[in-house]
Amino acid sequence: MGLMNIMLFHSTYGLTPAVHAAAARLRDAGHEVRVPDLFEGHTFDTVEEGMAHKDAVGKDELLKRAVLASAPYSDQGLVYAGFSLGAATAQTLALGDAKARGLLLFHGTSDIAENASVDELPVQLHVADPDPFESHDWLNSWYLQMRRTGADVEIYRYPGAGHLFTDPDRHDYDQAAAEQTWKVALGFLATL
């Protein structure tokens, strides 16, 4: 219990003020937080613009940037966290880092490699219900696959919330769901 070293990855909107605000909230709780800018200064007002940029940069390059940002700190035992696209990135890195202390996912998941294996990695996912990017069938399959890797998984669903409901700058923002998410997430971090 105590101070965690958190690597927090932004969504397809880029490194926006909301991501900095989330990092500040985590720092206020006593954690050390880094927010790498995988889009190198670009931010976007729409999902479509962000996705186009992501596709132009390429998945492999974004993952390389995430690995390079995390590598200098991975020996400390990182908690990987992220929003939507950033959650997918965080998941990929956490499943590949034997020293990862935890995985905190907001609004997103990713495919899981067949050979992925972890030693009781604590994982917490916060997701809208329903979520246009995370169907119930997908989440059920994801949960079973994550359990198969050896992860200890908790899923929190927020009925009626929009996809990126913790981001106060987006139309899907849901203050009640966001506050509940942060309360549960900070509690999760305190147990690691």
XYZ file of N, CA, C and O in Angstrom:
768
model
N 0.839 -1.194 0.000
C 0.000 0.000 0.000
C 0.876 1.248 0.000
O 1.928 1.265 0.612
N 0.427 2.264 -0.692
C 1.167 3.516 -0.697
C 1.381 4.056 -2.077
O 0.603 3.816 -2.989
N 2.472 4.749 -2.223
C 2.787 5.441 -3.464
C 2.978 4.474 -4.626
O 3.735 3.519 -4.533
N 2.272 4.722 -5.702
C 2.427 3.935 -6.921
C 3.070 4.799 -8.001
O 2.860 6.014 -8.032
N 3.827 4.167 -8.859
C 4.367 4.829 -10.043
C 3.432 4.489 -11.192
O 3.357 3.331 -11.600
N 2.725 5.484 -11.682
C 1.682 5.262 -12.680
C 2.083 5.856 -14.023
O 2.534 6.995 -14.102
N 1.909 5.052 -15.068
C 2.112 5.497 -16.447
C 0.710 5.614 -17.043
O 0.034 4.612 -17.238
N 0.262 6.847 -17.284
C -1.114 7.122 -17.707
C -1.140 7.541 -19.172
O -0.559 8.564 -19.543
N -1.829 6.755 -19.999
C -1.869 7.000 -21.443
C -3.167 7.663 -21.876
O -4.253 7.270 -21.448
N -3.028 8.645 -22.753
C -4.173 9.431 -23.225
C -5.026 8.680 -24.242
O -4.603 7.673 -24.823
N -6.211 9.211 -24.484
C -7.145 8.647 -25.462
C -6.805 9.142 -26.863
O -5.815 9.848 -27.082
N -7.669 8.833 -27.795
C -7.488 9.242 -29.190
C -7.601 10.761 -29.368
O -7.251 11.284 -30.413
N -8.056 11.463 -28.326
C -8.094 12.929 -28.379
C -6.715 13.536 -28.155
O -6.511 14.720 -28.385
N -5.768 12.735 -27.682
C -4.421 13.239 -27.409
C -4.264 13.646 -25.956
O -5.146 13.401 -25.120
N -3.144 14.270 -25.659
C -2.823 14.666 -24.282
C -3.536 15.984 -23.981
O -2.958 17.069 -24.089
N -4.792 15.877 -23.595
C -5.685 17.021 -23.385
C -5.643 17.483 -21.924
O -5.115 16.786 -21.054
N -6.241 18.648 -21.641
C -6.321 19.109 -20.250
C -6.986 18.094 -19.320
O -6.606 17.984 -18.157
N -7.943 17.325 -19.819
C -8.610 16.329 -18.977
C -7.650 15.239 -18.513
O -7.754 14.741 -17.390
N -6.696 14.878 -19.365
C -5.709 13.862 -18.978
C -4.771 14.438 -17.914
O -4.453 13.769 -16.926
N -4.378 15.686 -18.096
C -3.549 16.338 -17.068
C -4.314 16.462 -15.752
O -3.739 16.288 -14.676
N -5.612 16.737 -15.826
C -6.439 16.845 -14.622
C -6.537 15.485 -13.921
O -6.473 15.406 -12.686
N -6.659 14.417 -14.700
C -6.699 13.077 -14.120
C -5.378 12.756 -13.433
O -5.346 12.209 -12.327
N -4.272 13.121 -14.082
C -2.951 12.890 -13.489
C -2.814 13.677 -12.187
O -2.282 13.167 -11.193
N -3.318 14.913 -12.183
C -3.263 15.735 -10.971
C -4.068 15.091 -9.839
O -3.652 15.098 -8.676
N -5.204 14.512 -10.186
C -6.038 13.850 -9.172
C -5.273 12.672 -8.562
O -5.304 12.468 -7.346
N -4.582 11.923 -9.399
C -3.788 10.793 -8.911
C -2.609 11.280 -8.064
O -2.289 10.686 -7.033
N -1.974 12.363 -8.501
C -0.859 12.925 -7.714
C -1.345 13.433 -6.366
O -0.658 13.262 -5.356
N -2.540 14.045 -6.354
C -3.097 14.533 -5.092
C -3.326 13.395 -4.103
O -3.340 13.613 -2.888
N -3.504 12.180 -4.628
C -3.682 11.003 -3.774
C -2.335 10.396 -3.362
O -2.291 9.364 -2.697
N -1.237 11.050 -3.770
C 0.089 10.624 -3.333
C 0.876 9.784 -4.313
O 1.957 9.302 -3.986
N 0.344 9.602 -5.524
C 1.027 8.766 -6.510
C 1.942 9.586 -7.411
O 1.728 10.774 -7.605
N 2.940 8.916 -7.946
C 3.803 9.535 -8.957
C 3.215 9.163 -10.314
O 2.953 7.988 -10.579
N 2.974 10.162 -11.161
C 2.276 9.918 -12.421
C 3.040 10.531 -13.588
O 3.466 11.685 -13.514
N 3.165 9.742 -14.645
C 3.741 10.249 -15.893
C 2.692 10.122 -16.983
O 1.970 9.128 -17.042
N 2.607 11.140 -17.843
C 1.621 11.143 -18.929
C 2.344 11.355 -20.261
O 2.446 12.468 -20.754
N 2.837 10.272 -20.848
C 3.541 10.404 -22.119
C 2.612 10.906 -23.222
O 1.427 10.572 -23.233
N 3.159 11.706 -24.116
C 2.385 12.241 -25.240
C 2.701 11.415 -26.484
O 3.647 11.694 -27.207
N 1.878 10.400 -26.715
C 2.125 9.498 -27.853
C 1.805 10.155 -29.187
O 2.218 9.665 -30.230
N 1.070 11.280 -29.143
C 0.721 12.001 -30.375
C 1.640 13.193 -30.630
O 1.401 13.990 -31.522
N 2.672 13.342 -29.800
C 3.700 14.379 -29.981
C 3.111 15.770 -30.189
O 3.438 16.470 -31.147
N 2.232 16.163 -29.271
C 1.699 17.525 -29.281
C 0.375 17.706 -29.995
O -0.251 18.750 -29.869
N -0.064 16.713 -30.728
C -1.338 16.832 -31.447
C -2.501 16.467 -30.531
O -2.463 15.429 -29.867
N -3.521 17.304 -30.512
C -4.776 16.975 -29.835
C -5.910 17.182 -30.830
O -5.763 17.920 -31.812
N -7.038 16.528 -30.554
C -8.136 16.525 -31.504
C -9.469 16.772 -30.823
O -9.648 16.425 -29.658
N -10.399 17.360 -31.581
C -11.725 17.674 -31.055
C -12.732 16.566 -31.310
O -13.785 16.527 -30.679
N -12.425 15.680 -32.259
C -13.352 14.589 -32.559
C -12.615 13.255 -32.552
O -11.408 13.194 -32.793
N -13.374 12.203 -32.289
C -12.825 10.850 -32.318
C -12.285 10.549 -33.711
O -11.208 9.955 -33.853
N -13.021 10.975 -34.740
C -12.628 10.687 -36.113
C -11.255 11.285 -36.443
O -10.413 10.625 -37.053
N -11.031 12.533 -36.016
C -9.724 13.171 -36.257
C -8.614 12.425 -35.519
O -7.537 12.182 -36.063
N -8.896 12.066 -34.276
C -7.901 11.340 -33.483
C -7.584 9.976 -34.055
O -6.430 9.561 -34.110
N -8.632 9.275 -34.515
C -8.424 7.948 -35.100
C -7.629 8.053 -36.409
O -6.775 7.213 -36.688
N -7.913 9.077 -37.191
C -7.169 9.274 -38.444
C -5.691 9.504 -38.139
O -4.809 8.965 -38.824
N -5.411 10.295 -37.095
C -4.012 10.542 -36.707
C -3.362 9.245 -36.211
O -2.229 8.920 -36.591
N -4.091 8.511 -35.379
C -3.580 7.233 -34.869
C -3.227 6.303 -36.030
O -2.163 5.685 -36.041
N -4.124 6.224 -37.004
C -3.887 5.353 -38.159
C -2.708 5.836 -39.000
O -1.939 5.029 -39.524
N -2.559 7.160 -39.118
C -1.447 7.721 -39.892
C -0.104 7.421 -39.219
O 0.877 7.090 -39.890
N -0.065 7.545 -37.894
C 1.171 7.248 -37.160
C 1.442 5.746 -37.185
O 2.582 5.315 -37.351
N 0.381 4.963 -37.004
C 0.506 3.508 -37.022
C 0.594 2.911 -35.633
O 1.203 3.482 -34.719
N -0.057 1.766 -35.474
C -0.120 1.081 -34.184
C 1.264 0.730 -33.648
O 1.551 0.895 -32.466
N 2.134 0.234 -34.528
C 3.474 -0.173 -34.091
C 4.286 1.008 -33.573
O 4.985 0.896 -32.553
N 4.181 2.152 -34.260
C 4.925 3.341 -33.829
C 4.391 3.855 -32.500
O 5.169 4.241 -31.614
N 3.077 3.858 -32.331
C 2.493 4.309 -31.053
C 2.929 3.398 -29.915
O 3.276 3.870 -28.827
N 2.945 2.102 -30.169
C 3.376 1.163 -29.142
C 4.855 1.362 -28.819
O 5.251 1.328 -27.647
N 5.662 1.607 -29.839
C 7.086 1.877 -29.628
C 7.271 3.120 -28.749
O 8.079 3.113 -27.808
N 6.502 4.171 -29.037
C 6.586 5.392 -28.220
C 6.196 5.109 -26.772
O 6.806 5.631 -25.836
N 5.163 4.282 -26.586
C 4.710 3.948 -25.229
C 5.777 3.145 -24.478
O 6.045 3.401 -23.301
N 6.383 2.200 -25.173
C 7.436 1.381 -24.555
C 8.634 2.248 -24.183
O 9.180 2.133 -23.077
N 9.037 3.137 -25.088
C 10.181 4.019 -24.805
C 9.897 4.949 -23.633
O 10.793 5.251 -22.837
N 8.649 5.395 -23.498
C 8.286 6.278 -22.382
C 8.288 5.520 -21.057
O 8.651 6.069 -20.016
N 7.916 4.250 -21.107
C 7.772 3.452 -19.883
C 9.054 2.771 -19.437
O 9.284 2.595 -18.236
N 9.872 2.377 -20.385
C 11.045 1.551 -20.092
C 11.941 2.088 -18.973
O 12.372 1.317 -18.112
N 12.234 3.416 -18.937
C 13.132 3.895 -17.883
C 12.586 3.701 -16.464
O 13.331 3.781 -15.499
N 11.282 3.437 -16.349
C 10.655 3.348 -15.018
C 10.143 1.949 -14.695
O 9.678 1.704 -13.588
N 10.209 1.024 -15.646
C 9.567 -0.275 -15.443
C 10.192 -1.079 -14.310
O 9.506 -1.875 -13.672
N 11.479 -0.871 -14.029
C 12.111 -1.581 -12.912
C 11.476 -1.239 -11.571
O 11.576 -2.005 -10.617
N 10.821 -0.065 -11.504
C 10.190 0.372 -10.251
C 8.872 -0.349 -9.996
O 8.298 -0.230 -8.914
N 8.351 -1.063 -10.992
C 7.063 -1.718 -10.845
C 5.937 -0.743 -11.131
O 5.364 -0.148 -10.234
N 5.642 -0.540 -12.384
C 4.646 0.450 -12.796
C 3.212 -0.064 -12.680
O 2.951 -1.256 -12.836
N 2.310 0.874 -12.439
C 0.894 0.646 -12.666
C 0.609 1.306 -14.011
O 0.859 2.498 -14.190
N 0.132 0.519 -14.961
C -0.212 1.049 -16.278
C -1.682 1.434 -16.264
O -2.522 0.670 -15.778
N -1.974 2.615 -16.804
C -3.353 3.099 -16.824
C -3.586 3.865 -18.112
O -2.635 4.336 -18.749
N -4.844 3.990 -18.503
C -5.118 4.745 -19.710
C -6.599 4.903 -19.970
O -7.430 4.206 -19.386
N -6.876 5.835 -20.864
C -8.241 6.160 -21.265
C -8.484 5.680 -22.696
O -7.790 6.128 -23.618
N -9.452 4.790 -22.893
C -9.872 4.341 -24.216
C -8.685 3.786 -25.012
O -8.137 2.745 -24.645
N -8.248 4.465 -26.067
C -7.063 4.027 -26.811
C -5.875 3.847 -25.858
O -5.102 2.897 -25.979
N -5.738 4.749 -24.906
C -4.653 4.654 -23.927
C -4.785 3.443 -23.023
O -3.786 2.882 -22.566
N -6.031 3.012 -22.767
C -6.244 1.799 -21.972
C -5.739 0.583 -22.732
O -5.103 -0.305 -22.163
N -6.022 0.556 -24.036
C -5.534 -0.548 -24.867
C -4.012 -0.596 -24.842
O -3.407 -1.673 -24.721
N -3.382 0.568 -24.917
C -1.919 0.657 -24.859
C -1.412 0.178 -23.504
O -0.461 -0.613 -23.422
N -2.040 0.658 -22.439
C -1.638 0.273 -21.082
C -1.740 -1.236 -20.898
O -0.848 -1.866 -20.314
N -2.831 -1.824 -21.406
C -3.021 -3.273 -21.273
C -1.900 -4.027 -21.973
O -1.327 -4.966 -21.414
N -1.565 -3.626 -23.178
C -0.508 -4.295 -23.935
C 0.817 -4.244 -23.177
O 1.515 -5.253 -23.052
N 1.148 -3.080 -22.627
C 2.406 -2.940 -21.898
C 2.400 -3.732 -20.593
O 3.384 -4.400 -20.260
N 1.305 -3.674 -19.868
C 1.235 -4.375 -18.581
C 1.373 -5.887 -18.755
O 2.054 -6.549 -17.967
N 0.737 -6.426 -19.808
C 0.818 -7.869 -20.030
C 2.207 -8.297 -20.485
O 2.556 -9.474 -20.396
N 3.026 -7.333 -20.942
C 4.377 -7.645 -21.370
C 5.452 -7.280 -20.360
O 6.640 -7.439 -20.623
N 5.033 -6.800 -19.188
C 5.987 -6.329 -18.183
C 5.847 -7.177 -16.920
O 4.889 -7.031 -16.166
N 6.795 -8.060 -16.694
C 6.734 -8.971 -15.548
C 6.745 -8.226 -14.209
O 6.307 -8.768 -13.188
N 7.210 -6.973 -14.208
C 7.275 -6.212 -12.950
C 6.069 -5.295 -12.746
O 6.012 -4.557 -11.764
N 5.101 -5.330 -13.671
C 3.923 -4.466 -13.537
C 3.216 -4.731 -12.206
O 3.063 -5.881 -11.793
N 2.798 -3.657 -11.543
C 2.120 -3.769 -10.245
C 0.609 -3.790 -10.392
O -0.100 -4.256 -9.501
N 0.105 -3.228 -11.513
C -1.332 -3.183 -11.702
C -1.678 -2.605 -13.056
O -0.819 -2.056 -13.756
N -2.960 -2.740 -13.410
C -3.480 -2.238 -14.678
C -4.833 -1.606 -14.404
O -5.744 -2.274 -13.917
N -4.936 -0.303 -14.697
C -6.160 0.457 -14.445
C -6.669 0.982 -15.781
O -6.037 1.835 -16.404
N -7.810 0.438 -16.221
C -8.351 0.749 -17.543
C -9.616 1.586 -17.437
O -10.563 1.204 -16.752
N -9.608 2.718 -18.146
C -10.789 3.559 -18.240
C -11.284 3.508 -19.684
O -10.564 3.891 -20.605
N -12.489 2.994 -19.891
C -13.182 3.076 -21.182
C -12.567 2.258 -22.296
O -12.840 2.539 -23.466
N -11.725 1.287 -22.011
C -11.147 0.551 -23.122
C -10.381 -0.696 -22.726
O -9.898 -0.815 -21.595
N -10.275 -1.600 -23.685
C -9.516 -2.842 -23.540
C -8.797 -3.090 -24.867
O -8.908 -2.288 -25.790
N -8.120 -4.201 -24.951
C -7.411 -4.544 -26.180
C -7.409 -6.057 -26.347
O -7.704 -6.795 -25.404
N -7.047 -6.491 -27.530
C -6.869 -7.922 -27.770
C -5.767 -8.441 -26.847
O -4.867 -7.692 -26.450
N -5.854 -9.727 -26.551
C -4.889 -10.357 -25.646
C -4.161 -11.449 -26.416
O -4.792 -12.315 -27.021
N -2.849 -11.406 -26.382
C -2.052 -12.417 -27.079
C -2.313 -13.796 -26.475
O -2.499 -13.930 -25.254
N -2.336 -14.817 -27.329
C -2.603 -16.191 -26.887
C -1.646 -16.635 -25.783
O -2.033 -17.364 -24.882
N -0.387 -16.197 -25.882
C 0.633 -16.660 -24.931
C 0.822 -15.708 -23.752
O 1.740 -15.874 -22.964
N -0.049 -14.708 -23.611
C 0.094 -13.751 -22.503
C -0.052 -14.468 -21.163
O -0.908 -15.340 -21.005
N 0.792 -14.091 -20.223
C 0.753 -14.716 -18.908
C 1.268 -13.723 -17.865
O 2.288 -13.072 -18.066
N 0.523 -13.604 -16.776
C 0.927 -12.722 -15.680
C 0.734 -13.470 -14.366
O 0.050 -14.489 -14.313
N 1.340 -12.958 -13.320
C 1.246 -13.591 -12.016
C 0.290 -12.791 -11.143
O 0.701 -11.872 -10.430
N -0.998 -13.103 -11.235
C -2.036 -12.449 -10.428
C -2.003 -10.931 -10.526
O -2.170 -10.217 -9.533
N -1.788 -10.406 -11.731
C -1.773 -8.959 -11.938
C -3.141 -8.377 -11.603
O -4.155 -8.801 -12.166
N -3.211 -7.401 -10.679
C -4.490 -6.757 -10.376
C -4.920 -5.860 -11.544
O -4.144 -5.017 -11.995
N -6.145 -6.076 -12.028
C -6.678 -5.332 -13.164
C -8.050 -4.793 -12.798
O -8.892 -5.520 -12.261
N -8.267 -3.516 -13.088
C -9.581 -2.915 -12.868
C -9.987 -2.169 -14.131
O -9.215 -1.380 -14.670
N -11.218 -2.442 -14.599
C -11.766 -1.804 -15.789
C -13.029 -1.039 -15.424
O -13.904 -1.565 -14.738
N -13.110 0.200 -15.901
C -14.307 1.040 -15.750
C -14.834 1.322 -17.149
O -14.117 1.890 -17.983
N -16.085 0.939 -17.400
C -16.616 1.047 -18.752
C -18.103 1.389 -18.736
O -18.832 0.989 -17.825
N -18.524 2.163 -19.746
C -19.941 2.498 -19.894
C -20.734 1.234 -20.211
O -20.202 0.269 -20.741
N -22.015 1.257 -19.880
C -22.884 0.115 -20.154
C -24.212 0.605 -20.711
O -24.994 1.187 -19.972
N -24.445 0.417 -22.010
C -23.539 -0.196 -22.985
C -22.488 0.798 -23.464
O -22.648 2.008 -23.301
N -21.429 0.276 -24.054
C -20.372 1.104 -24.624
C -20.261 0.755 -26.107
O -20.131 -0.417 -26.450
N -20.300 1.768 -26.991
C -20.267 1.478 -28.422
C -18.974 0.802 -28.889
O -18.959 0.146 -29.925
N -17.905 0.928 -28.106
C -16.619 0.343 -28.496
C -16.290 -0.936 -27.730
O -15.292 -1.589 -28.024
N -17.092 -1.247 -26.722
C -16.815 -2.399 -25.855
C -18.121 -3.166 -25.631
O -18.787 -2.997 -24.614
N -18.506 -4.015 -26.587
C -19.779 -4.741 -26.496
C -19.775 -5.718 -25.319
O -18.708 -6.137 -24.843
N -20.965 -6.115 -24.887
C -21.063 -7.089 -23.784
C -20.374 -8.395 -24.146
O -19.652 -8.971 -23.319
N -20.584 -8.874 -25.374
C -19.947 -10.126 -25.795
C -18.428 -10.003 -25.749
O -17.731 -10.908 -25.287
N -17.921 -8.871 -26.245
C -16.472 -8.645 -26.221
C -15.957 -8.621 -24.786
O -14.958 -9.255 -24.457
N -16.642 -7.887 -23.904
C -16.172 -7.772 -22.525
C -16.203 -9.116 -21.809
O -15.311 -9.417 -21.014
N -17.220 -9.928 -22.068
C -17.267 -11.262 -21.461
C -16.082 -12.097 -21.927
O -15.418 -12.765 -21.124
N -15.801 -12.057 -23.220
C -14.672 -12.791 -23.781
C -13.354 -12.248 -23.224
O -12.460 -13.010 -22.827
N -13.244 -10.912 -23.180
C -12.030 -10.266 -22.656
C -11.779 -10.691 -21.212
O -10.657 -11.043 -20.843
N -12.847 -10.680 -20.397
C -12.712 -11.056 -18.989
C -12.168 -12.480 -18.863
O -11.220 -12.724 -18.106
N -12.751 -13.399 -19.621
C -12.306 -14.794 -19.550
C -10.859 -14.944 -20.020
O -10.071 -15.678 -19.405
N -10.501 -14.219 -21.073
C -9.119 -14.286 -21.559
C -8.141 -13.692 -20.544
O -7.052 -14.233 -20.338
N -8.528 -12.576 -19.926
C -7.645 -11.957 -18.917
C -7.467 -12.895 -17.725
O -6.360 -13.035 -17.204
N -8.552 -13.548 -17.310
C -8.448 -14.503 -16.198
C -7.500 -15.652 -16.589
O -6.724 -16.117 -15.765
N -7.586 -16.090 -17.845
C -6.737 -17.171 -18.323
C -5.252 -16.784 -18.258
O -4.389 -17.636 -18.025
N -4.941 -15.501 -18.445
C -3.537 -15.065 -18.376
C -3.001 -15.114 -16.954
O -1.796 -15.060 -16.746
N -3.917 -15.151 -15.973
C -3.510 -15.122 -14.573
C -3.840 -13.808 -13.883
O -3.498 -13.610 -12.716
N -4.519 -12.909 -14.596
C -4.870 -11.609 -14.013
C -6.030 -11.742 -13.030
O -6.886 -12.615 -13.161
N -6.041 -10.855 -12.057
C -7.128 -10.755 -11.077
C -7.971 -9.553 -11.512
O -7.569 -8.406 -11.314
N -9.127 -9.798 -12.140
C -9.868 -8.770 -12.867
C -11.152 -8.339 -12.158
O -11.933 -9.175 -11.709
N -11.351 -7.028 -12.107
C -12.613 -6.441 -11.648
C -13.134 -5.553 -12.774
O -12.374 -4.780 -13.353
N -14.436 -5.670 -13.079
C -15.062 -4.806 -14.081
C -16.177 -4.010 -13.423
O -17.029 -4.583 -12.737
N -16.150 -2.708 -13.629
C -17.206 -1.814 -13.142
C -17.898 -1.210 -14.349
O -17.257 -0.592 -15.198
N -19.209 -1.412 -14.429
C -20.001 -0.902 -15.555
C -20.892 0.227 -15.061
O -21.428 0.167 -13.952
N -21.058 1.226 -15.916
C -21.805 2.433 -15.558
C -22.974 2.607 -16.523
O -22.804 3.156 -17.613
N -24.166 2.128 -16.136
C -25.333 2.184 -17.021
C -25.680 3.619 -17.425
O -25.727 4.523 -16.580
N -25.895 3.792 -18.720
C -26.336 5.083 -19.230
C -25.241 6.103 -19.457
O -25.488 7.166 -20.011
N -24.013 5.802 -19.027
C -22.915 6.756 -19.226
C -22.429 6.670 -20.675
O -22.584 5.644 -21.326
N -21.835 7.772 -21.166
C -21.240 7.766 -22.502
C -19.863 7.124 -22.468
O -19.310 6.879 -21.390
N -19.303 6.857 -23.632
C -18.030 6.124 -23.726
C -16.933 6.734 -22.857
O -16.348 6.057 -22.015
N -16.632 8.012 -23.027
C -15.528 8.649 -22.300
C -16.100 9.484 -21.150
O -15.844 10.677 -21.023
N -16.859 8.828 -20.289
C -17.661 9.545 -19.287
C -16.866 10.213 -18.181
O -17.415 10.997 -17.417
N -15.556 9.957 -18.072
C -14.768 10.649 -17.043
C -14.164 11.959 -17.549
O -13.556 12.683 -16.768
N -14.325 12.245 -18.839
C -13.701 13.430 -19.438
C -14.685 14.602 -19.453
O -15.625 14.619 -20.241
N -14.475 15.609 -18.583
C -15.430 16.719 -18.468
C -15.519 17.586 -19.719
O -16.447 18.382 -19.856
N -14.590 17.425 -20.660
C -14.613 18.218 -21.892
C -15.370 17.524 -23.026
O -15.433 18.064 -24.130
N -15.945 16.351 -22.766
C -16.653 15.597 -23.806
C -18.146 15.548 -23.528
O -18.572 15.595 -22.384
N -18.920 15.378 -24.600
C -20.372 15.341 -24.446
C -20.844 14.112 -23.669
O -21.923 14.120 -23.101
N -20.032 13.036 -23.613
C -20.470 11.860 -22.857
C -20.107 11.925 -21.379
O -20.307 10.964 -20.661
N -19.612 13.056 -20.921
C -19.249 13.206 -19.507
C -20.457 12.944 -18.611
O -21.560 13.425 -18.871
N -20.230 12.159 -17.560
C -21.269 11.856 -16.572
C -20.626 12.059 -15.200
O -19.829 11.232 -14.758
N -20.963 13.162 -14.555
C -20.278 13.527 -13.316
C -20.416 12.466 -12.228
O -19.440 12.111 -11.573
N -21.614 11.934 -12.056
C -21.822 10.932 -11.002
C -20.999 9.674 -11.285
O -20.330 9.143 -10.392
N -21.039 9.207 -12.538
C -20.270 8.011 -12.904
C -18.770 8.289 -12.778
O -18.013 7.430 -12.317
N -18.348 9.483 -13.183
C -16.927 9.832 -13.103
C -16.447 9.848 -11.655
O -15.378 9.293 -11.339
N -17.215 10.465 -10.776
C -16.810 10.530 -9.362
C -16.766 9.138 -8.746
O -15.862 8.824 -7.970
N -17.726 8.287 -9.095
C -17.724 6.912 -8.586
C -16.500 6.156 -9.116
O -15.841 5.418 -8.374
N -16.190 6.365 -10.382
C -15.019 5.720 -10.987
C -13.751 6.101 -10.240
O -12.944 5.230 -9.883
N -13.577 7.401 -9.992
C -12.359 7.846 -9.312
C -12.291 7.322 -7.881
O -11.212 6.926 -7.413
N -13.423 7.262 -7.196
C -13.447 6.740 -5.821
C -12.978 5.278 -5.816
O -12.126 4.885 -5.015
N -13.540 4.467 -6.724
C -13.197 3.048 -6.796
C -11.741 2.874 -7.258
O -10.998 2.054 -6.718
N -11.336 3.654 -8.270
C -9.976 3.534 -8.808
C -8.927 3.898 -7.771
O -7.905 3.207 -7.634
N -9.173 4.964 -7.016
C -8.200 5.359 -5.979
C -8.136 4.305 -4.877
O -7.071 4.030 -4.330
N -9.281 3.692 -4.568
C -9.298 2.608 -3.608
C -8.480 1.414 -4.104
O -7.730 0.785 -3.338
N -8.619 1.119 -5.387
C -7.857 0.027 -6.016
C -6.361 0.300 -5.911
O -5.586 -0.578 -5.494
N -5.946 1.510 -6.251
C -4.527 1.852 -6.201
C -3.986 1.748 -4.779
O -2.829 1.372 -4.575
N -4.813 2.073 -3.797
C -4.382 2.019 -2.390
C -4.124 0.583 -1.930
O -3.441 0.374 -0.935
N -4.670 -0.392 -2.639
C -4.471 -1.796 -2.235
C -3.239 -2.434 -2.879
O -2.872 -3.556 -2.517
N -2.631 -1.760 -3.838
C -1.518 -2.370 -4.578
C -0.204 -2.308 -3.800
O -0.022 -1.466 -2.963
